[in-house]
Amino acid sequence: MKAFVIESGELKLKDMEEPKAGAGEVVVSLRTAGLNRRDLGLVRRHGNHPEALIIGSDGAGIVESVGEGVSDVSVGDEVIVNPALRWYDNSDAPPEEFDILGMPDHGTFAEKVVVAAEQVEPKPGYLSWEEAGSLALAALTGYRALFTKGEVKKGDTVFIPGAGGGVATYLIQFAKNAGAKVIVTSRSEEKLAHAKRLGADIAIDTASDWKTELSGETIDLVIDSVGRATFNRSLEVLKKGGRIVIFGATTEDNVDFNLRQFFYGQYQLFGSTMGSREELRDMLAHIEQHGTHSLVDKVFPLEDAQAAFDRLSEGSQFGKVVLRISE
């Protein structure tokens, strides 16, 4: 089968052996697979290992075969792949055995993938294959950050620095579904306009003076994935006693901040990453209840996976970059 792999430090399209379902496993014939920022760092993490690794965490397709002992998944089922491995129940932090599909295990940028039967969920019928195949990682990440950690509620004002990433597009929609007011930032006028169309109430330039722009707002919750470039600026506009949830660091990982100002302000800081199967199922119920769609930026055939990577690394996308693997 065709697959997009890392081999000896390089990304390439390669013929790989088709997977077979062992006991408790299923083989999914993939229709689509979504790219995530995580994928961009895997070449460095994999290093120069000569053994080819199929990358990719998100995907959706049709169950082609099931292994011994599988009873709750059937051949022909339309499913999405849950990329959060071995994290079943909602907990304060993931269990030790938690990992993410696509390294060290073979991932979804291939015509087929084998996973444990417990790692697939029914595809929401109203979603297109492109929407379903790019849903799980980003939407689950956003759902846990906003609801489990951020405890958003109706009437809250939520501030989201960086409006263009895949998680942010779900955060905007989920927060609006919950009855919150949403404020976003971006350096791109086009992305600010997209965010407004998606439901953001206020969209401001990242380079503006946030304290001035938001002087009339009371921000209850910040959801930030940018890191050093925005952390202190976000704290400046967060209300005293407010909550800030960090789920990524697209700029530098290390942040300096004034600890005395922090504890005097009674701020609450939470870390978050991915989510459990329980939260994934809650998220799927949430989107079906509200008719929420994934926002797809651009779709590339598997043969043009490198172009899809280039699109994501440029940072010009609004929404998800998707690979179409089969019709």
Tab-separated table of C-alpha atoms in Angstrom:
chain	number	residue	atom	x	y	z
A	1	MET	CA	0.000	0.000	0.000
A	2	LYS	CA	1.031	3.623	-0.489
A	3	ALA	CA	2.117	5.486	2.624
A	4	PHE	CA	3.811	8.760	3.568
A	5	VAL	CA	6.728	7.923	5.843
A	6	ILE	CA	9.835	9.168	7.597
A	7	GLU	CA	12.834	7.119	6.524
A	8	SER	CA	16.477	7.955	7.292
A	9	GLY	CA	15.489	11.483	8.257
A	10	GLU	CA	13.465	12.200	5.125
A	11	LEU	CA	9.769	12.405	4.300
A	12	LYS	CA	8.772	10.306	1.306
A	13	LEU	CA	5.955	8.375	-0.333
A	14	LYS	CA	6.685	4.654	-0.177
A	15	ASP	CA	5.108	1.242	-0.731
A	16	MET	CA	4.610	-0.458	2.631
A	17	GLU	CA	3.284	-3.844	3.615
A	18	GLU	CA	-0.464	-3.905	4.228
A	19	PRO	CA	-1.384	-4.319	7.901
A	20	LYS	CA	-3.299	-7.313	9.218
A	21	ALA	CA	-5.697	-7.346	12.152
A	22	GLY	CA	-4.462	-9.278	15.174
A	23	ALA	CA	-6.564	-10.245	18.162
A	24	GLY	CA	-8.611	-7.263	19.338
A	25	GLU	CA	-7.624	-5.146	16.333
A	26	VAL	CA	-9.274	-3.737	13.222
A	27	VAL	CA	-7.912	-2.653	9.851
A	28	VAL	CA	-9.397	0.594	8.579
A	29	SER	CA	-9.297	1.411	4.878
A	30	LEU	CA	-8.744	5.149	5.129
A	31	ARG	CA	-10.613	7.716	3.073
A	32	THR	CA	-8.989	10.824	4.555
A	33	ALA	CA	-6.368	11.849	7.107
A	34	GLY	CA	-5.805	15.223	8.759
A	35	LEU	CA	-2.473	16.927	9.383
A	36	ASN	CA	-1.568	18.383	12.779
A	37	ARG	CA	1.309	20.559	13.942
A	38	ARG	CA	2.588	17.513	15.826
A	39	ASP	CA	3.424	15.932	12.465
A	40	LEU	CA	5.846	18.732	11.612
A	41	GLY	CA	8.153	17.816	14.494
A	42	LEU	CA	8.282	14.085	13.886
A	43	VAL	CA	11.190	14.149	11.410
A	44	ARG	CA	13.426	15.620	14.105
A	45	ARG	CA	12.121	13.218	16.748
A	46	HIS	CA	12.504	10.146	14.537
A	47	GLY	CA	16.042	11.144	13.592
A	48	ASN	CA	17.990	9.161	10.998
A	49	HIS	CA	16.495	5.762	11.781
A	50	PRO	CA	16.533	3.690	8.593
A	51	GLU	CA	13.271	1.888	9.362
A	52	ALA	CA	10.331	3.656	7.708
A	53	LEU	CA	7.652	5.032	10.035
A	54	ILE	CA	4.180	5.883	8.732
A	55	ILE	CA	3.190	9.142	10.414
A	56	GLY	CA	-0.211	10.759	10.929
A	57	SER	CA	-2.582	10.761	13.894
A	58	ASP	CA	-6.000	11.589	12.450
A	59	GLY	CA	-8.024	9.574	9.970
A	60	ALA	CA	-11.431	8.271	8.956
A	61	GLY	CA	-12.461	5.359	6.808
A	62	ILE	CA	-14.270	2.042	6.543
A	63	VAL	CA	-13.468	-1.054	8.604
A	64	GLU	CA	-12.011	-3.628	6.202
A	65	SER	CA	-11.305	-6.508	8.582
A	66	VAL	CA	-11.535	-7.359	12.269
A	67	GLY	CA	-9.363	-9.608	14.400
A	68	GLU	CA	-10.237	-12.379	16.777
A	69	GLY	CA	-12.333	-11.314	19.739
A	70	VAL	CA	-13.700	-8.109	18.182
A	71	SER	CA	-17.461	-7.951	18.646
A	72	ASP	CA	-18.445	-4.273	18.816
A	73	VAL	CA	-16.941	-3.215	15.470
A	74	SER	CA	-17.965	-4.777	12.152
A	75	VAL	CA	-16.624	-4.892	8.609
A	76	GLY	CA	-18.177	-2.010	6.683
A	77	ASP	CA	-18.509	0.348	9.659
A	78	GLU	CA	-17.675	3.973	8.903
A	79	VAL	CA	-15.342	5.137	11.670
A	80	ILE	CA	-12.964	7.821	12.854
A	81	VAL	CA	-9.671	6.867	14.472
A	82	ASN	CA	-9.087	7.985	18.059
A	83	PRO	CA	-5.412	9.078	18.118
A	84	ALA	CA	-5.220	9.166	21.943
A	85	LEU	CA	-3.973	5.675	22.684
A	86	ARG	CA	-4.792	3.842	25.923
A	87	TRP	CA	-6.454	6.752	27.730
A	88	TYR	CA	-9.991	5.635	28.439
A	89	ASP	CA	-11.570	7.535	31.337
A	90	ASN	CA	-11.390	11.254	32.033
A	91	SER	CA	-8.622	11.940	34.554
A	92	ASP	CA	-6.557	14.871	35.799
A	93	ALA	CA	-3.637	13.744	33.628
A	94	PRO	CA	-3.110	10.954	31.086
A	95	PRO	CA	-2.009	7.533	32.344
A	96	GLU	CA	1.605	6.385	31.964
A	97	GLU	CA	0.708	4.109	29.043
A	98	PHE	CA	-0.826	6.984	27.046
A	99	ASP	CA	0.660	7.742	23.636
A	100	ILE	CA	-0.388	9.399	20.394
A	101	LEU	CA	-0.872	7.464	17.168
A	102	GLY	CA	1.737	8.113	14.497
A	103	MET	CA	4.924	7.596	16.539
A	104	PRO	CA	6.071	5.164	17.727
A	105	ASP	CA	3.200	3.214	16.110
A	106	HIS	CA	2.451	3.450	12.385
A	107	GLY	CA	-0.094	6.195	11.713
A	108	THR	CA	-2.764	7.269	9.272
A	109	PHE	CA	-0.945	8.739	6.260
A	110	ALA	CA	-1.470	5.490	4.376
A	111	GLU	CA	-4.143	3.595	2.524
A	112	LYS	CA	-4.777	1.417	5.594
A	113	VAL	CA	-4.076	1.461	9.325
A	114	VAL	CA	-4.377	-1.201	12.010
A	115	VAL	CA	-5.455	-0.118	15.489
A	116	ALA	CA	-7.062	-1.675	18.543
A	117	ALA	CA	-10.823	-1.954	18.086
A	118	GLU	CA	-11.235	0.311	21.125
A	119	GLN	CA	-9.485	3.107	19.159
A	120	VAL	CA	-12.271	3.666	16.622
A	121	GLU	CA	-15.562	5.497	17.026
A	122	PRO	CA	-18.574	5.734	14.692
A	123	LYS	CA	-18.221	8.517	12.130
A	124	PRO	CA	-20.879	11.217	12.621
A	125	GLY	CA	-23.109	10.722	9.607
A	126	TYR	CA	-23.510	14.414	8.799
A	127	LEU	CA	-19.757	15.038	8.457
A	128	SER	CA	-17.979	14.701	5.122
A	129	TRP	CA	-14.988	12.363	4.946
A	130	GLU	CA	-12.699	15.409	4.860
A	131	GLU	CA	-14.284	16.783	8.033
A	132	ALA	CA	-14.305	13.443	9.846
A	133	GLY	CA	-10.718	12.557	8.949
A	134	SER	CA	-9.350	15.775	10.422
A	135	LEU	CA	-11.553	15.958	13.498
A	136	ALA	CA	-10.319	13.913	16.420
A	137	LEU	CA	-6.948	15.247	17.590
A	138	ALA	CA	-7.716	18.964	17.337
A	139	ALA	CA	-11.354	18.799	18.418
A	140	LEU	CA	-10.548	16.532	21.384
A	141	THR	CA	-7.692	18.837	22.421
A	142	GLY	CA	-9.971	21.859	22.247
A	143	TYR	CA	-12.834	20.128	24.047
A	144	ARG	CA	-10.700	19.097	27.042
A	145	ALA	CA	-8.989	22.503	27.255
A	146	LEU	CA	-12.289	24.390	27.130
A	147	PHE	CA	-14.673	22.192	29.111
A	148	THR	CA	-12.664	19.836	31.346
A	149	LYS	CA	-9.849	22.205	32.291
A	150	GLY	CA	-11.344	25.620	31.499
A	151	GLU	CA	-14.817	24.793	32.843
A	152	VAL	CA	-16.396	27.249	30.424
A	153	LYS	CA	-19.982	28.209	31.164
A	154	LYS	CA	-22.708	30.296	29.620
A	155	GLY	CA	-21.954	34.000	29.858
A	156	ASP	CA	-18.164	33.599	30.121
A	157	THR	CA	-15.834	35.589	27.892
A	158	VAL	CA	-13.150	33.407	26.323
A	159	PHE	CA	-9.948	34.824	24.847
A	160	ILE	CA	-8.112	32.755	22.199
A	161	PRO	CA	-4.766	34.139	20.936
A	162	GLY	CA	-4.096	32.832	17.430
A	163	ALA	CA	-7.235	32.275	15.379
A	164	GLY	CA	-6.046	30.172	12.462
A	165	GLY	CA	-4.977	26.832	13.900
A	166	GLY	CA	-7.176	23.767	13.764
A	167	VAL	CA	-7.798	23.657	17.520
A	168	ALA	CA	-8.772	27.334	17.559
A	169	THR	CA	-11.475	26.774	14.942
A	170	TYR	CA	-13.092	24.189	17.223
A	171	LEU	CA	-12.591	26.337	20.326
A	172	ILE	CA	-14.489	29.201	18.717
A	173	GLN	CA	-17.413	26.968	17.794
A	174	PHE	CA	-17.487	24.998	21.067
A	175	ALA	CA	-17.394	28.183	23.156
A	176	LYS	CA	-20.242	29.704	21.161
A	177	ASN	CA	-22.200	26.457	21.532
A	178	ALA	CA	-21.750	26.827	25.306
A	179	GLY	CA	-23.121	30.382	25.255
A	180	ALA	CA	-19.797	32.161	25.788
A	181	LYS	CA	-18.484	35.348	24.219
A	182	VAL	CA	-15.370	34.751	22.101
A	183	ILE	CA	-12.423	37.056	21.432
A	184	VAL	CA	-9.580	36.015	19.106
A	185	THR	CA	-6.355	37.472	17.759
A	186	SER	CA	-4.399	37.005	14.547
A	187	ARG	CA	-1.739	38.800	12.527
A	188	SER	CA	-3.776	38.105	9.368
A	189	GLU	CA	-6.785	40.226	8.406
A	190	GLU	CA	-8.054	37.280	6.371
A	191	LYS	CA	-7.927	34.968	9.391
A	192	LEU	CA	-9.636	37.564	11.570
A	193	ALA	CA	-12.455	37.762	9.011
A	194	HIS	CA	-12.684	33.945	8.905
A	195	ALA	CA	-12.887	33.827	12.703
A	196	LYS	CA	-15.724	36.343	12.723
A	197	ARG	CA	-17.633	34.279	10.168
A	198	LEU	CA	-17.068	31.213	12.346
A	199	GLY	CA	-18.677	32.972	15.309
A	200	ALA	CA	-16.016	35.063	17.087
A	201	ASP	CA	-17.567	38.167	18.614
A	202	ILE	CA	-14.382	40.267	18.614
A	203	ALA	CA	-11.275	39.767	16.462
A	204	ILE	CA	-8.203	41.936	17.017
A	205	ASP	CA	-4.745	42.226	15.510
A	206	THR	CA	-2.102	40.289	17.429
A	207	ALA	CA	0.226	43.290	17.174
A	208	SER	CA	-2.285	45.698	18.753
A	209	ASP	CA	-2.302	46.834	22.386
A	210	TRP	CA	-4.560	44.164	23.900
A	211	LYS	CA	-5.185	46.065	27.139
A	212	THR	CA	-6.415	49.071	25.161
A	213	GLU	CA	-8.432	47.039	22.652
A	214	LEU	CA	-10.129	45.011	25.396
A	215	SER	CA	-10.426	47.681	28.080
A	216	GLY	CA	-14.195	47.252	28.234
A	217	GLU	CA	-14.130	43.445	28.424
A	218	THR	CA	-13.966	41.081	31.408
A	219	ILE	CA	-12.094	37.978	30.289
A	220	ASP	CA	-12.898	34.896	32.352
A	221	LEU	CA	-10.863	32.311	30.470
A	222	VAL	CA	-7.804	32.297	28.209
A	223	ILE	CA	-7.033	29.265	26.014
A	224	ASP	CA	-3.476	29.672	24.698
A	225	SER	CA	-1.224	27.495	22.573
A	226	VAL	CA	1.293	30.100	21.420
A	227	GLY	CA	3.592	30.105	24.451
A	228	ARG	CA	6.189	32.707	25.297
A	229	ALA	CA	5.035	35.260	22.722
A	230	THR	CA	1.561	35.601	24.245
A	231	PHE	CA	1.605	34.227	27.811
A	232	ASN	CA	2.289	37.460	29.716
A	233	ARG	CA	0.146	39.502	27.350
A	234	SER	CA	-2.733	37.083	28.001
A	235	LEU	CA	-2.290	37.397	31.765
A	236	GLU	CA	-2.486	41.189	31.462
A	237	VAL	CA	-6.013	41.027	30.025
A	238	LEU	CA	-7.305	38.123	32.165
A	239	LYS	CA	-9.544	39.138	35.054
A	240	LYS	CA	-8.275	38.652	38.608
A	241	GLY	CA	-9.015	35.073	39.607
A	242	GLY	CA	-9.435	34.081	35.967
A	243	ARG	CA	-8.367	30.816	34.355
A	244	ILE	CA	-5.688	30.261	31.707
A	245	VAL	CA	-5.321	26.902	29.950
A	246	ILE	CA	-2.169	26.092	27.977
A	247	PHE	CA	-2.284	23.230	25.439
A	248	GLY	CA	0.721	24.051	23.254
A	249	ALA	CA	3.744	26.236	22.685
A	250	THR	CA	4.219	27.134	19.027
A	251	THR	CA	6.755	29.785	20.061
A	252	GLU	CA	9.359	29.124	22.757
A	253	ASP	CA	8.571	26.657	25.543
A	254	ASN	CA	10.102	28.637	28.424
A	255	VAL	CA	8.203	31.583	29.888
A	256	ASP	CA	9.244	34.127	32.540
A	257	PHE	CA	6.505	35.772	34.560
A	258	ASN	CA	6.139	37.699	37.790
A	259	LEU	CA	5.186	35.142	40.417
A	260	ARG	CA	4.139	37.746	42.990
A	261	GLN	CA	1.760	39.434	40.554
A	262	PHE	CA	0.438	35.985	39.656
A	263	PHE	CA	-0.445	34.919	43.176
A	264	TYR	CA	-1.740	38.346	44.136
A	265	GLY	CA	-4.018	38.142	41.115
A	266	GLN	CA	-5.249	34.703	42.244
A	267	TYR	CA	-4.927	33.445	38.670
A	268	GLN	CA	-5.502	29.772	37.875
A	269	LEU	CA	-3.115	28.082	35.425
A	270	PHE	CA	-3.853	24.698	33.855
A	271	GLY	CA	-1.957	22.484	31.433
A	272	SER	CA	-3.862	20.339	28.968
A	273	THR	CA	-3.075	17.920	26.167
A	274	MET	CA	-5.286	15.738	23.983
A	275	GLY	CA	-7.977	13.935	26.025
A	276	SER	CA	-9.495	10.624	27.033
A	277	ARG	CA	-11.850	8.343	25.110
A	278	GLU	CA	-14.605	9.465	27.485
A	279	GLU	CA	-14.026	13.097	26.465
A	280	LEU	CA	-13.807	12.144	22.778
A	281	ARG	CA	-17.230	10.542	23.015
A	282	ASP	CA	-18.567	13.587	24.866
A	283	MET	CA	-17.101	15.803	22.139
A	284	LEU	CA	-18.755	13.721	19.397
A	285	ALA	CA	-22.101	13.987	21.206
A	286	HIS	CA	-21.542	17.751	21.537
A	287	ILE	CA	-20.888	18.342	17.851
A	288	GLU	CA	-23.846	16.207	16.820
A	289	GLN	CA	-26.121	18.067	19.228
A	290	HIS	CA	-25.036	21.428	17.820
A	291	GLY	CA	-24.434	20.394	14.192
A	292	THR	CA	-20.832	21.582	14.433
A	293	HIS	CA	-18.628	21.073	11.372
A	294	SER	CA	-14.874	20.830	11.003
A	295	LEU	CA	-13.377	23.720	9.077
A	296	VAL	CA	-11.292	22.332	6.216
A	297	ASP	CA	-8.659	24.648	4.770
A	298	LYS	CA	-7.362	22.623	1.819
A	299	VAL	CA	-7.367	19.012	0.622
A	300	PHE	CA	-4.397	17.298	-1.037
A	301	PRO	CA	-4.140	13.791	-2.520
A	302	LEU	CA	-1.854	11.408	-0.625
A	303	GLU	CA	0.631	11.658	-3.496
A	304	ASP	CA	1.010	15.381	-2.710
A	305	ALA	CA	1.518	14.935	1.031
A	306	GLN	CA	4.698	17.000	0.958
A	307	ALA	CA	2.735	19.957	-0.425
A	308	ALA	CA	0.251	19.517	2.419
A	309	PHE	CA	3.137	19.613	4.915
A	310	ASP	CA	4.449	22.772	3.264
A	311	ARG	CA	1.008	24.375	3.555
A	312	LEU	CA	0.865	23.607	7.274
A	313	SER	CA	4.430	24.703	8.004
A	314	GLU	CA	3.837	28.074	6.275
A	315	GLY	CA	1.117	28.800	8.836
A	316	SER	CA	-1.175	30.379	6.244
A	317	GLN	CA	-4.019	27.883	6.697
A	318	PHE	CA	-7.308	28.591	8.443
A	319	GLY	CA	-8.679	25.277	9.606
A	320	LYS	CA	-7.471	21.781	8.822
A	321	VAL	CA	-5.150	20.593	6.059
A	322	VAL	CA	-6.357	17.190	4.862
A	323	LEU	CA	-5.048	14.290	2.791
A	324	ARG	CA	-7.540	12.511	0.510
A	325	ILE	CA	-6.411	8.898	0.465
A	326	SER	CA	-9.208	7.139	-1.440
A	327	GLU	CA	-12.568	7.975	-2.971
